[in-house]
Each structure stands twice: as structure tokens, then as C-alpha cells.
Tab-separated table of C-alpha atoms and ligand atoms in Angstrom:
chain	number	residue	atom	x	y	z
A	1161	MET	CA	-52.081	8.710	42.036
A	1162	PRO	CA	-52.135	10.384	38.428
A	1163	SER	CA	-55.522	10.036	37.207
A	1164	ILE	CA	-56.634	8.267	34.393
A	1165	VAL	CA	-56.909	10.791	32.115
A	1166	ALA	CA	-53.334	12.333	32.677
A	1167	ILE	CA	-52.026	8.997	31.855
A	1168	LEU	CA	-54.037	8.586	28.492
A	1169	LEU	CA	-53.030	11.966	27.660
A	1170	LEU	CA	-49.305	11.219	28.453
A	1171	VAL	CA	-49.388	7.723	26.554
A	1172	SER	CA	-51.068	9.607	23.478
A	1173	LEU	CA	-48.194	12.491	23.489
A	1174	ILE	CA	-45.460	9.729	23.509
A	1175	SER	CA	-46.995	7.622	20.874
A	1176	CYS	CA	-47.763	10.924	18.817
A	1177	HIS	CA	-43.667	11.832	19.059
A	1178	VAL	CA	-42.712	8.504	18.379
A	1179	SER	CA	-44.877	8.208	15.209
A	1180	GLY	CA	-44.123	11.637	14.048
A	1181	PRO	CA	-46.469	13.895	11.868
A	1182	ARG	CA	-49.600	12.290	10.975
A	1183	THR	CA	-48.972	12.786	7.503
A	1184	GLN	CA	-46.359	9.726	7.523
A	1185	GLY	CA	-48.000	6.603	6.178
A	1186	PRO	CA	-46.338	3.045	6.815
A	1187	LEU	CA	-44.396	2.725	3.860
A	1188	ARG	CA	-42.794	6.139	4.409
A	1189	LYS	CA	-42.260	5.669	8.134
A	1190	ALA	CA	-40.697	2.062	7.382
A	1191	ALA	CA	-38.179	3.772	4.653
A	1192	VAL	CA	-37.132	6.420	6.752
A	1193	ALA	CA	-35.946	3.972	9.680
A	1194	ASP	CA	-33.852	2.198	6.698
A	1195	HIS	CA	-32.530	5.750	5.840
A	1196	ILE	CA	-33.741	5.275	2.710
A	1197	THR	CA	-35.845	8.122	1.009
A	1198	LEU	CA	-39.014	6.326	-0.699
A	1199	GLY	CA	-40.112	8.435	-3.652
A	1200	THR	CA	-42.181	8.280	-6.749
A	1201	ALA	CA	-43.412	9.648	-10.095
A	1202	ALA	CA	-46.249	11.977	-10.085
A	1203	SER	CA	-48.068	13.758	-12.437
A	1204	ALA	CA	-49.476	17.511	-11.934
A	1205	GLN	CA	-52.899	16.538	-13.920
A	1206	HIS	CA	-53.809	14.142	-11.208
A	1207	LEU	CA	-53.541	16.945	-8.316
A	1208	GLY	CA	-57.206	17.211	-8.432
A	1209	ASP	CA	-58.022	13.510	-7.465
A	1210	GLN	CA	-57.960	13.462	-3.600
A	1211	ASN	CA	-57.289	9.764	-3.396
A	1212	TYR	CA	-54.175	10.466	-5.493
A	1213	THR	CA	-53.039	13.378	-3.394
A	1214	ARG	CA	-53.820	11.786	0.163
A	1215	ILE	CA	-51.517	8.491	-0.984
A	1216	LEU	CA	-48.810	10.877	-2.688
A	1217	GLY	CA	-48.380	13.286	0.350
A	1218	SER	CA	-48.366	10.578	3.263
A	1219	GLU	CA	-46.791	7.439	1.800
A	1220	PHE	CA	-43.979	8.943	-0.072
A	1221	ALA	CA	-41.217	11.104	0.754
A	1222	GLU	CA	-39.868	12.312	-2.424
A	1223	LEU	CA	-41.471	13.271	-5.771
A	1224	GLU	CA	-40.235	13.170	-9.551
A	1225	PRO	CA	-42.493	14.741	-12.047
A	1226	GLU	CA	-43.236	12.105	-14.396
A	1227	ASN	CA	-43.520	14.416	-17.519
A	1228	GLU	CA	-43.221	17.926	-16.427
A	1229	MET	CA	-39.685	18.564	-16.051
A	1230	LYS	CA	-39.137	17.302	-19.754
A	1231	PHE	CA	-37.504	19.444	-22.763
A	1232	GLY	CA	-40.971	19.443	-24.617
A	1233	ARG	CA	-43.089	20.026	-21.538
A	1234	VAL	CA	-40.775	23.031	-19.990
A	1235	HIS	CA	-39.361	24.409	-23.005
A	1236	PRO	CA	-41.976	24.102	-25.862
A	1237	GLN	CA	-40.575	26.967	-27.761
A	1238	ARG	CA	-37.006	28.234	-28.243
A	1239	ASP	CA	-37.933	31.791	-26.416
A	1240	ARG	CA	-40.300	30.121	-24.095
A	1241	TYR	CA	-40.104	28.421	-20.773
A	1242	ASP	CA	-43.358	26.938	-19.074
A	1243	PHE	CA	-42.863	25.715	-15.369
A	1244	ARG	CA	-46.639	25.395	-14.468
A	1245	GLY	CA	-46.815	21.639	-14.298
A	1246	ALA	CA	-43.614	21.085	-12.625
A	1247	ASP	CA	-44.315	24.413	-10.397
A	1248	ALA	CA	-47.428	22.485	-9.093
A	1249	LEU	CA	-45.721	19.307	-8.433
A	1250	VAL	CA	-42.972	21.304	-6.436
A	1251	SER	CA	-45.361	23.198	-4.642
A	1252	PHE	CA	-47.141	19.860	-3.630
A	1253	ALA	CA	-43.926	18.308	-2.652
A	1254	ALA	CA	-43.070	21.348	-0.589
A	1255	ALA	CA	-46.541	21.082	1.393
A	1256	HIS	CA	-45.747	17.689	2.058
A	1257	GLY	CA	-42.140	17.870	3.339
A	1258	MET	CA	-40.933	15.723	0.298
A	1259	ALA	CA	-37.976	15.994	-1.606
A	1260	VAL	CA	-37.872	16.545	-5.210
A	1261	ARG	CA	-35.512	14.684	-8.067
A	1262	GLY	CA	-35.778	16.513	-11.398
A	1263	HIS	CA	-36.025	14.445	-14.665
A	1264	THR	CA	-34.503	15.008	-17.095
A	1265	LEU	CA	-32.589	17.292	-18.940
A	1266	VAL	CA	-31.058	15.366	-21.740
A	1267	TRP	CA	-33.226	12.843	-23.364
A	1268	HIS	CA	-33.922	11.546	-27.053
A	1269	GLN	CA	-37.802	11.477	-26.393
A	1270	GLN	CA	-39.936	14.273	-25.686
A	1271	VAL	CA	-37.610	16.624	-27.545
A	1272	PRO	CA	-39.882	19.519	-28.921
A	1273	GLN	CA	-40.353	20.360	-32.803
A	1274	TRP	CA	-38.477	23.332	-32.882
A	1275	VAL	CA	-35.499	21.478	-31.709
A	1276	SER	CA	-36.029	18.089	-33.467
A	1277	ALA	CA	-36.591	19.960	-36.582
A	1278	GLY	CA	-34.790	23.069	-36.382
A	1279	ASN	CA	-31.501	22.138	-38.420
A	1280	PHE	CA	-29.203	23.705	-36.263
A	1281	SER	CA	-25.585	23.674	-36.509
A	1282	PRO	CA	-23.612	21.923	-34.018
A	1283	ALA	CA	-22.517	25.409	-32.228
A	1284	GLU	CA	-26.491	26.297	-32.293
A	1285	LEU	CA	-27.349	22.947	-30.718
A	1286	SER	CA	-24.924	23.136	-28.202
A	1287	ALA	CA	-25.837	26.745	-27.120
A	1288	SER	CA	-29.780	25.968	-27.020
A	1289	LEU	CA	-28.707	23.090	-24.823
A	1290	GLU	CA	-26.541	25.137	-22.532
A	1291	ASP	CA	-29.257	27.594	-22.480
A	1292	HIS	CA	-32.099	24.684	-21.489
A	1293	ILE	CA	-30.027	23.044	-18.789
A	1294	THR	CA	-29.005	26.435	-17.276
A	1295	THR	CA	-32.434	27.819	-17.320
A	1296	VAL	CA	-34.374	24.975	-15.898
A	1297	ILE	CA	-31.696	24.164	-13.094
A	1298	GLU	CA	-31.321	27.574	-11.882
A	1299	HIS	CA	-35.193	28.033	-12.026
A	1300	PHE	CA	-35.565	24.956	-9.216
A	1301	ALA	CA	-32.301	25.541	-7.701
A	1302	GLY	CA	-32.893	24.947	-3.762
A	1303	ARG	CA	-35.834	23.260	-4.508
A	1304	VAL	CA	-34.836	20.239	-6.540
A	1305	TYR	CA	-31.872	18.623	-5.097
A	1306	ALA	CA	-30.884	15.973	-7.761
A	1307	TRP	CA	-31.451	15.595	-11.361
A	1308	ASP	CA	-31.393	13.049	-13.941
A	1309	VAL	CA	-29.108	15.220	-16.140
A	1310	VAL	CA	-28.784	12.782	-18.842
A	1311	ASN	CA	-31.105	9.777	-19.353
A	1312	GLU	CA	-31.058	6.576	-21.612
A	1313	ALA	CA	-27.548	7.567	-23.667
A	1314	PHE	CA	-26.718	3.637	-23.870
A	1315	ASN	CA	-27.587	0.760	-26.092
A	1316	ASP	CA	-28.363	-2.584	-24.468
A	1317	ASP	CA	-24.979	-3.724	-26.103
A	1318	GLY	CA	-23.038	-1.031	-24.568
A	1319	THR	CA	-22.596	1.246	-27.217
A	1320	MET	CA	-23.741	5.010	-27.568
A	1321	ARG	CA	-27.501	5.111	-28.401
A	1322	SER	CA	-27.554	7.446	-31.667
A	1323	THR	CA	-29.635	10.607	-30.712
A	1324	LEU	CA	-30.036	14.037	-31.621
A	1325	TRP	CA	-27.726	14.863	-29.192
A	1326	TYR	CA	-24.752	12.468	-29.974
A	1327	ASP	CA	-25.372	12.204	-33.729
A	1328	GLN	CA	-24.266	15.033	-36.338
A	1329	PRO	CA	-25.659	17.928	-35.625
A	1330	GLY	CA	-25.681	16.837	-32.037
A	1331	ILE	CA	-23.958	19.164	-29.348
A	1332	GLY	CA	-20.378	19.007	-31.251
A	1333	TYR	CA	-18.842	15.852	-29.670
A	1334	ALA	CA	-20.257	13.303	-32.460
A	1335	GLY	CA	-17.679	10.254	-32.422
A	1336	MET	CA	-16.421	11.320	-29.104
A	1337	GLY	CA	-18.160	8.834	-26.852
A	1338	THR	CA	-19.439	10.036	-23.577
A	1339	ARG	CA	-17.850	13.667	-24.061
A	1340	TYR	CA	-21.372	15.161	-24.566
A	1341	ILE	CA	-22.892	13.741	-21.286
A	1342	GLU	CA	-19.567	15.313	-19.712
A	1343	GLN	CA	-20.561	18.622	-20.943
A	1344	ALA	CA	-24.062	18.455	-19.858
A	1345	LEU	CA	-22.747	17.527	-16.305
A	1346	VAL	CA	-20.277	20.607	-16.605
A	1347	TRP	CA	-23.059	22.573	-17.661
A	1348	ALA	CA	-25.335	21.318	-14.608
A	1349	HIS	CA	-23.107	21.824	-12.202
A	1350	ALA	CA	-22.189	25.531	-12.885
A	1351	ALA	CA	-26.177	26.239	-12.794
A	1352	ASP	CA	-26.438	24.916	-9.356
A	1353	PRO	CA	-23.228	23.350	-7.387
A	1354	ASN	CA	-25.414	22.067	-4.732
A	1355	ALA	CA	-27.551	19.644	-7.103
A	1356	LYS	CA	-26.666	16.146	-6.949
A	1357	LEU	CA	-26.231	15.096	-10.735
A	1358	PHE	CA	-27.135	11.932	-12.071
A	1359	TYR	CA	-26.992	9.302	-14.997
A	1360	ASN	CA	-30.117	7.608	-15.599
A	1361	ASP	CA	-30.944	4.380	-17.399
A	1362	TYR	CA	-32.644	1.176	-17.874
A	1363	GLY	CA	-31.496	-2.489	-18.054
A	1364	GLY	CA	-28.112	-1.656	-16.628
A	1365	GLU	CA	-29.481	-3.065	-13.143
A	1366	GLY	CA	-27.534	-6.494	-13.593
A	1367	MET	CA	-24.124	-7.145	-14.477
A	1368	ASN	CA	-24.143	-6.872	-18.312
A	1369	ARG	CA	-22.863	-4.970	-21.467
A	1370	LYS	CA	-24.950	-2.112	-20.813
A	1371	SER	CA	-23.706	-1.594	-16.996
A	1372	ASP	CA	-20.332	-2.223	-17.980
A	1373	ALA	CA	-20.465	0.673	-20.232
A	1374	ILE	CA	-22.145	3.026	-17.699
A	1375	TYR	CA	-19.638	1.766	-14.921
A	1376	ALA	CA	-16.526	2.639	-17.394
A	1377	MET	CA	-17.914	5.941	-18.120
A	1378	ALA	CA	-18.690	6.685	-14.448
A	1379	ARG	CA	-14.903	5.564	-13.354
A	1380	ASP	CA	-13.675	7.513	-15.738
A	1381	PHE	CA	-15.736	10.731	-14.851
A	1382	ARG	CA	-14.590	10.371	-11.125
A	1383	GLN	CA	-11.102	9.851	-11.929
A	1384	ARG	CA	-11.191	13.086	-13.739
A	1385	GLY	CA	-13.331	15.001	-11.367
A	1386	VAL	CA	-16.147	15.327	-14.004
A	1387	PRO	CA	-19.414	16.247	-11.526
A	1388	LEU	CA	-21.255	13.147	-11.281
A	1389	ASP	CA	-22.576	11.954	-8.410
A	1390	GLY	CA	-24.936	9.425	-8.731
A	1391	ILE	CA	-26.406	6.479	-10.865
A	1392	GLY	CA	-30.172	6.134	-11.487
A	1393	PHE	CA	-31.056	2.414	-12.057
A	1394	GLN	CA	-34.538	2.829	-13.279
A	1395	ALA	CA	-35.786	-1.015	-12.954
A	1396	HIS	CA	-38.635	-1.257	-15.000
A	1397	VAL	CA	-39.295	-5.284	-14.486
A	1398	ASP	CA	-41.166	-7.677	-16.466
A	1399	LEU	CA	-41.710	-10.698	-14.856
A	1400	ALA	CA	-41.218	-12.770	-17.752
A	1401	TYR	CA	-37.462	-11.536	-18.599
A	1402	HIS	CA	-36.285	-10.271	-15.030
A	1403	THR	CA	-36.707	-13.342	-13.003
A	1404	PRO	CA	-35.268	-12.835	-9.275
A	1405	GLU	CA	-32.437	-15.345	-10.795
A	1406	ALA	CA	-31.525	-12.790	-13.907
A	1407	MET	CA	-31.763	-9.839	-11.098
A	1408	SER	CA	-29.411	-12.157	-8.956
A	1409	SER	CA	-26.106	-9.697	-9.896
A	1410	PHE	CA	-27.700	-6.342	-9.084
A	1411	ALA	CA	-26.342	-6.292	-5.776
A	1412	GLU	CA	-22.860	-6.997	-7.081
A	1413	ASN	CA	-23.601	-4.321	-10.018
A	1414	LEU	CA	-24.619	-1.588	-7.143
A	1415	GLN	CA	-21.497	-2.510	-5.104
A	1416	ARG	CA	-19.239	-1.885	-7.942
A	1417	PHE	CA	-20.596	1.789	-8.445
A	1418	ALA	CA	-20.786	2.229	-4.745
A	1419	SER	CA	-17.066	1.530	-4.943
A	1420	LEU	CA	-16.542	4.838	-6.796
A	1421	GLY	CA	-17.833	6.962	-4.174
A	1422	LEU	CA	-21.300	7.266	-6.156
A	1423	GLU	CA	-24.940	7.485	-4.639
A	1424	LEU	CA	-27.562	5.331	-5.887
A	1425	HIS	CA	-30.835	5.636	-6.573
A	1426	ILE	CA	-33.526	2.982	-8.008
A	1427	THR	CA	-35.429	5.712	-9.862
A	1428	GLU	CA	-38.636	4.034	-12.052
A	1429	LEU	CA	-39.391	0.667	-10.384
A	1430	ASP	CA	-42.335	-1.137	-11.413
A	1431	ILE	CA	-43.199	-4.695	-12.300
A	1432	ARG	CA	-45.470	-4.997	-15.033
A	1433	LEU	CA	-47.853	-8.308	-15.492
A	1434	ARG	CA	-49.518	-10.179	-18.111
A	1435	ASP	CA	-52.827	-10.356	-15.446
A	1436	GLY	CA	-53.998	-9.865	-12.069
A	1437	SER	CA	-54.177	-13.402	-10.836
A	1438	PRO	CA	-53.453	-14.131	-7.097
A	1439	ASP	CA	-50.372	-16.062	-8.150
A	1440	SER	CA	-48.787	-13.107	-10.578
A	1441	LEU	CA	-49.284	-10.514	-7.460
A	1442	ALA	CA	-47.502	-12.721	-5.116
A	1443	ALA	CA	-44.877	-13.282	-7.540
A	1444	GLN	CA	-44.842	-9.392	-8.132
A	1445	ALA	CA	-44.977	-8.712	-4.187
A	1446	LYS	CA	-41.568	-10.945	-3.554
A	1447	PHE	CA	-39.985	-9.071	-6.588
A	1448	TYR	CA	-40.869	-5.848	-4.891
A	1449	ALA	CA	-39.524	-6.865	-1.327
A	1450	ASP	CA	-36.389	-8.397	-3.177
A	1451	ILE	CA	-35.515	-5.129	-4.855
A	1452	ALA	CA	-36.268	-3.416	-1.481
A	1453	LYS	CA	-34.146	-5.550	0.324
A	1454	THR	CA	-31.004	-5.193	-2.121
A	1455	CYS	CA	-31.226	-1.678	-1.827
A	1456	VAL	CA	-31.481	-1.583	2.101
A	1457	GLN	CA	-28.525	-3.630	2.045
A	1458	GLN	CA	-26.363	-1.742	0.018
A	1459	PRO	CA	-25.039	1.709	2.023
A	1460	ALA	CA	-24.822	3.835	-1.114
A	1461	CYS	CA	-28.436	3.294	-2.190
A	1462	LYS	CA	-30.149	5.773	-0.864
A	1463	VAL	CA	-33.426	6.175	-2.796
A	1464	LEU	CA	-36.430	3.604	-3.753
A	1465	GLN	CA	-38.545	5.164	-6.268
A	1466	THR	CA	-41.712	3.762	-7.653
A	1467	TRP	CA	-42.589	4.933	-11.469
A	1468	GLY	CA	-46.417	6.127	-10.267
A	1469	PHE	CA	-48.121	4.232	-7.392
A	1470	THR	CA	-51.299	3.522	-8.731
A	1471	ASP	CA	-52.560	1.312	-11.472
A	1472	LYS	CA	-55.011	4.003	-12.561
A	1473	TYR	CA	-52.451	6.041	-14.097
A	1474	SER	CA	-49.733	3.891	-14.780
A	1475	TRP	CA	-47.934	4.343	-18.234
A	1476	ILE	CA	-47.825	0.389	-19.274
A	1477	PRO	CA	-50.912	-0.308	-20.932
A	1478	ARG	CA	-50.369	2.403	-23.444
A	1479	TYR	CA	-46.813	1.294	-23.896
A	1480	TYR	CA	-47.303	-2.372	-23.587
A	1481	PRO	CA	-50.678	-3.564	-24.761
A	1482	GLY	CA	-52.171	-6.480	-22.627
A	1483	MET	CA	-50.032	-5.608	-19.813
A	1484	ASP	CA	-50.814	-3.853	-16.738
A	1485	TRP	CA	-50.850	-3.948	-12.577
A	1486	ALA	CA	-47.267	-2.992	-12.279
A	1487	LEU	CA	-47.794	-0.695	-9.321
A	1488	LEU	CA	-48.592	-0.857	-5.292
A	1489	TRP	CA	-52.159	0.591	-5.690
A	1490	ASP	CA	-54.738	-0.709	-7.695
A	1491	ALA	CA	-57.115	1.486	-10.079
A	1492	GLU	CA	-59.191	1.452	-7.315
A	1493	TYR	CA	-56.692	2.551	-4.850
A	1494	ARG	CA	-56.670	-0.543	-2.980
A	1495	LYS	CA	-53.294	-1.985	-1.517
A	1496	LYS	CA	-52.027	-4.824	-3.257
A	1497	PRO	CA	-50.039	-7.523	-1.795
A	1498	ALA	CA	-47.122	-5.723	-3.746
A	1499	TYR	CA	-47.635	-2.889	-0.995
A	1500	PHE	CA	-47.536	-4.963	1.877
A	1501	GLY	CA	-44.526	-7.188	0.322
A	1502	LEU	CA	-42.401	-4.002	-0.250
A	1503	LEU	CA	-43.629	-2.772	3.441
A	1504	ARG	CA	-42.714	-5.840	5.402
A	1505	ALA	CA	-39.118	-5.959	3.171
A	1506	LEU	CA	-38.611	-2.222	4.576
A	1507	ARG	CA	-39.523	-3.217	8.014
A	1508	ALA	CA	-37.388	-6.767	7.953
A	1509	HIS	CA	-34.276	-5.347	6.343
A	1510	GLY	CA	-33.649	-1.974	8.047
A	1511	LYS	CA	-29.808	-0.793	7.976
A	1512	HIS	CA	-28.203	-1.137	11.133
A	1513	PHE	CA	-25.155	1.200	10.839
B	74	G3I	O1	-50.631	14.908	-21.888
B	74	G3I	C1	-50.253	14.566	-23.285
B	74	G3I	C2	-52.301	14.623	-23.487
B	74	G3I	O2	-52.464	16.307	-23.499
B	74	G3I	C3	-52.370	14.503	-25.022
B	74	G3I	O3	-53.694	14.298	-25.232
B	74	G3I	C4	-51.745	12.977	-25.043
B	74	G3I	C5	-51.843	12.217	-26.649
B	74	G3I	O4	-51.023	11.364	-26.735
B	74	G3I	O5	-50.425	12.902	-24.730
B	74	G3I	C6	-50.320	13.230	-23.258
B	74	G3I	O6	-48.872	13.358	-23.116
B	74	G3I	C7	-48.278	12.048	-23.095
B	74	G3I	C8	-47.674	11.576	-21.665
B	74	G3I	O7	-47.012	10.711	-21.189
B	74	G3I	C9	-48.814	12.120	-20.601
B	74	G3I	O8	-49.798	10.877	-20.618
B	74	G3I	C10	-47.327	11.595	-23.805
B	74	G3I	O9	-48.019	11.471	-25.382
B	74	G3I	C11	-46.726	10.511	-23.813
B	74	G3I	O10	-45.718	10.279	-24.906
B	74	G3I	C12	-46.037	10.408	-22.427
B	74	G3I	O11	-45.461	9.278	-22.077
B	74	G3I	C13	-44.399	9.393	-20.974
B	74	G3I	C14	-43.118	8.974	-21.548
B	74	G3I	O12	-42.112	8.672	-20.445
B	74	G3I	C15	-42.689	9.483	-22.875
B	74	G3I	O13	-42.002	10.651	-22.380
B	74	G3I	C16	-44.995	8.365	-19.908
B	74	G3I	O14	-45.989	8.991	-19.323
B	74	G3I	C17	-43.551	8.231	-18.854
B	74	G3I	O15	-44.135	7.367	-17.944
B	74	G3I	C18	-42.456	8.004	-19.871
B	74	G3I	O16	-41.402	7.831	-18.444
B	74	G3I	C19	-40.280	7.350	-18.775
B	74	G3I	C20	-39.128	8.171	-18.079
B	74	G3I	O17	-39.140	9.367	-18.408
B	74	G3I	C21	-37.508	7.357	-18.301
B	74	G3I	N1	-37.798	6.309	-18.501
B	74	G3I	C22	-38.445	5.265	-19.060
B	74	G3I	C23	-40.054	5.544	-18.830
B	74	G3I	C24	-41.066	4.718	-19.350
B	74	G3I	O18	-41.391	4.910	-20.521
């Protein structure tokens, strides 16, 4: 007859094996079971906050620097790169078994003065961008598995956004549509052929003029062998505009991109509110669950990331005065209904293929 102690030891060994390492929280585990990588944006300046790091390192399997890899941060002067903030985040991720998504190499915001006021000729600007892309990607090669190479290059009506990179004296392809995006992808691929390269944007979640334009570009790139591996759908949601009905074409949109053989990531999910009332929080929880369900049910949707995880540090109040409450934990690190809604959805809609 085995002793009770031996039985308890056996049970605890089995349950330890089944539940995996102690560092995996419920959300992370549920997503792993769905073959989805659950990620979040993070900031190096908060790594001294123990509540922050405890949740970040246990509940998420992927980290994306919220700002630390942007041009202005990482390349503040023409001949000086500063990887300190980004390196701290990449080290944190490695220590917690997390993957890292890089964000972002070509964007019209967070461009340093030396670039925006540099009065460069197209050839000089082009050389500077090539150097930037190459240096940053090579620095993180093997540690960053995917990059948002170009971010937010389209207007909502599907035309190209007027930016430093697109316009004269841009990188020399003004008037040539998506040609500068293609060039950036080619440079990125040369710098790290193993990295997955993404185009990332907001407002193109459903079927609309913007997603039509992104789709046309992606189809063209795939047909011509331009190194584009996936599309990032940011998903910054305002419940006043993005009703579940308005988002109902999200699944249809994902499917057309999936048909091109692309990998799909939801990259910056947050759902901002005008108040923190129980009704608003419940509506938000349902929306988080709906988005998770949409991703889980699409085989090409491999990553679901939130744009931060605690309301304590969200970008929302600074950009949308009066709005807040967008994330899964409140400012005191209490789990919100959105956390439980997302968890239930991940558990209920597992991929079974
Ligand atoms: O860190 C400095 C601080 O030292 C300084 O005192 C302070 C003064 O304003 O600025 C701080 O930097 C701010 C930074 O956020 C960190 O808080 C920048 O001014 C501010 O512009 C920056 O905003 C970021 C914004 O992108 C612009 O880069 C937000 O945190 C970040 O959440 C937001 O993220 C973008 C994605 O990259 C692309 N998609 C949309 C998304 C939301 O706008």
C-alpha cells in the first residue's frame, strides 16, 4: 500500500508537469493552449515597479517595447545609437521566456530632430534610413523575431499618408505609392533574413478603404516576392465608434489577408472608455472577448497583444483627455472584468486543429 505522502508527492509532480513553470499565469497558459502568443507593450521606465514586472513576466509570453525601439529613442543623433532602454526590455523578456516583437523602424512620429530638420537630399535621407534599419535590426538579430518595419503609412481613405519618408525630400520614391515601404522591407530582410517582417496600422481592422489599400499592397508584394511576412492590426478601440457591429467584418478582413499566406498579429489592442462604470467595464470585457475569439478562430492569427496592461501607465489619458480605463488591470493592479472576459474567451474558443 503506497503511503499517503508518496501519493501526495506523485500528485504534486503530475500537477506541476501539467501546469508548466510557475511563472505562467492563467492568461498566458490559456493562450498557449490556443496556439496564440499573448503579448503586451512594455516600457523600460516601469521595470522598477514590482507589481508591473510580476504581471508582465507571468501573464504574457511576448513583449513589445512601447517606445524604446522608435527612431528618436534608439538613434537620437546621426552618429549615435542608444539601445539601453530597448536592451533592458529584451533582457527582461529573455529572463521570462518571452518573445520580442520590434516596433518600429519607419514611422512619421518620434523622428529625431537631426532627421526631420536635416534638410537632406533624397539620396542622403535614403542612406540614413538604410543605415538605421540595418543597424537596429542587426543589433537585435536573434533576439527580436518580428518587426513592424513600416507603421501607419496610409490615410483612412486609403491614400498614402504624407510623411517625411513618402514626400519630397523623402527617400526618393515620392509619387511612387508603396515603393518606399517595399524598399524598407528589402533592407530589413537583408539585415536579418530570419526576422518576420510586418506592415502595421490602425483603423484597418474591418473591411474599409484603408484595409483595401493595405490588402492591395500586400497582394502586390506577395506576388512579386517582396519580403512581407505579415500584417499588424493595431485595434485601438473606442466603444462609441467601434461597436461590435462595426467590427463584424474583422473576421472577413483577416481571412482575405490570410489567403495571401500572411501571418496576422493583433498588435496594440486597447479599449478606451469614457467612464469606469460597471456597465462600461462589462461592455469592454465583452469586446475583449470578441476580439480574442476572432483571433483564435483564424488559423493565421498567431499573436494577440494589448497596448500595455495596467491603466496606471496607459497612453490613453494623455492623448484622449477624459478617456481612460482601456486595459486589463486597473491602476491599482486589480484584475478588471476585461481580464476575466479575455480569459474566458481564450479558454472557450481553443483552436482544435
Ligand atoms: O519619456 C519622456 C519623458 O522623459 C518626457 O519628460 C515626456 C515629456 O512629454 O515625454 C516622455 O516621452 C513620451 C513617451 O510617450 C513616453 O511616455 C512622449 O512624449 C510621447 O510622445 C510618447 O507617446 C507614445 C506615442 O506612441 C508616440 O510615440 C506613447 O507612449 C505610445 O503609447 C504611442 O504608441 C503608438 C504606437 O507606437 C503606434 N500606434 C499608435 C500607438 C498609440 O499612439
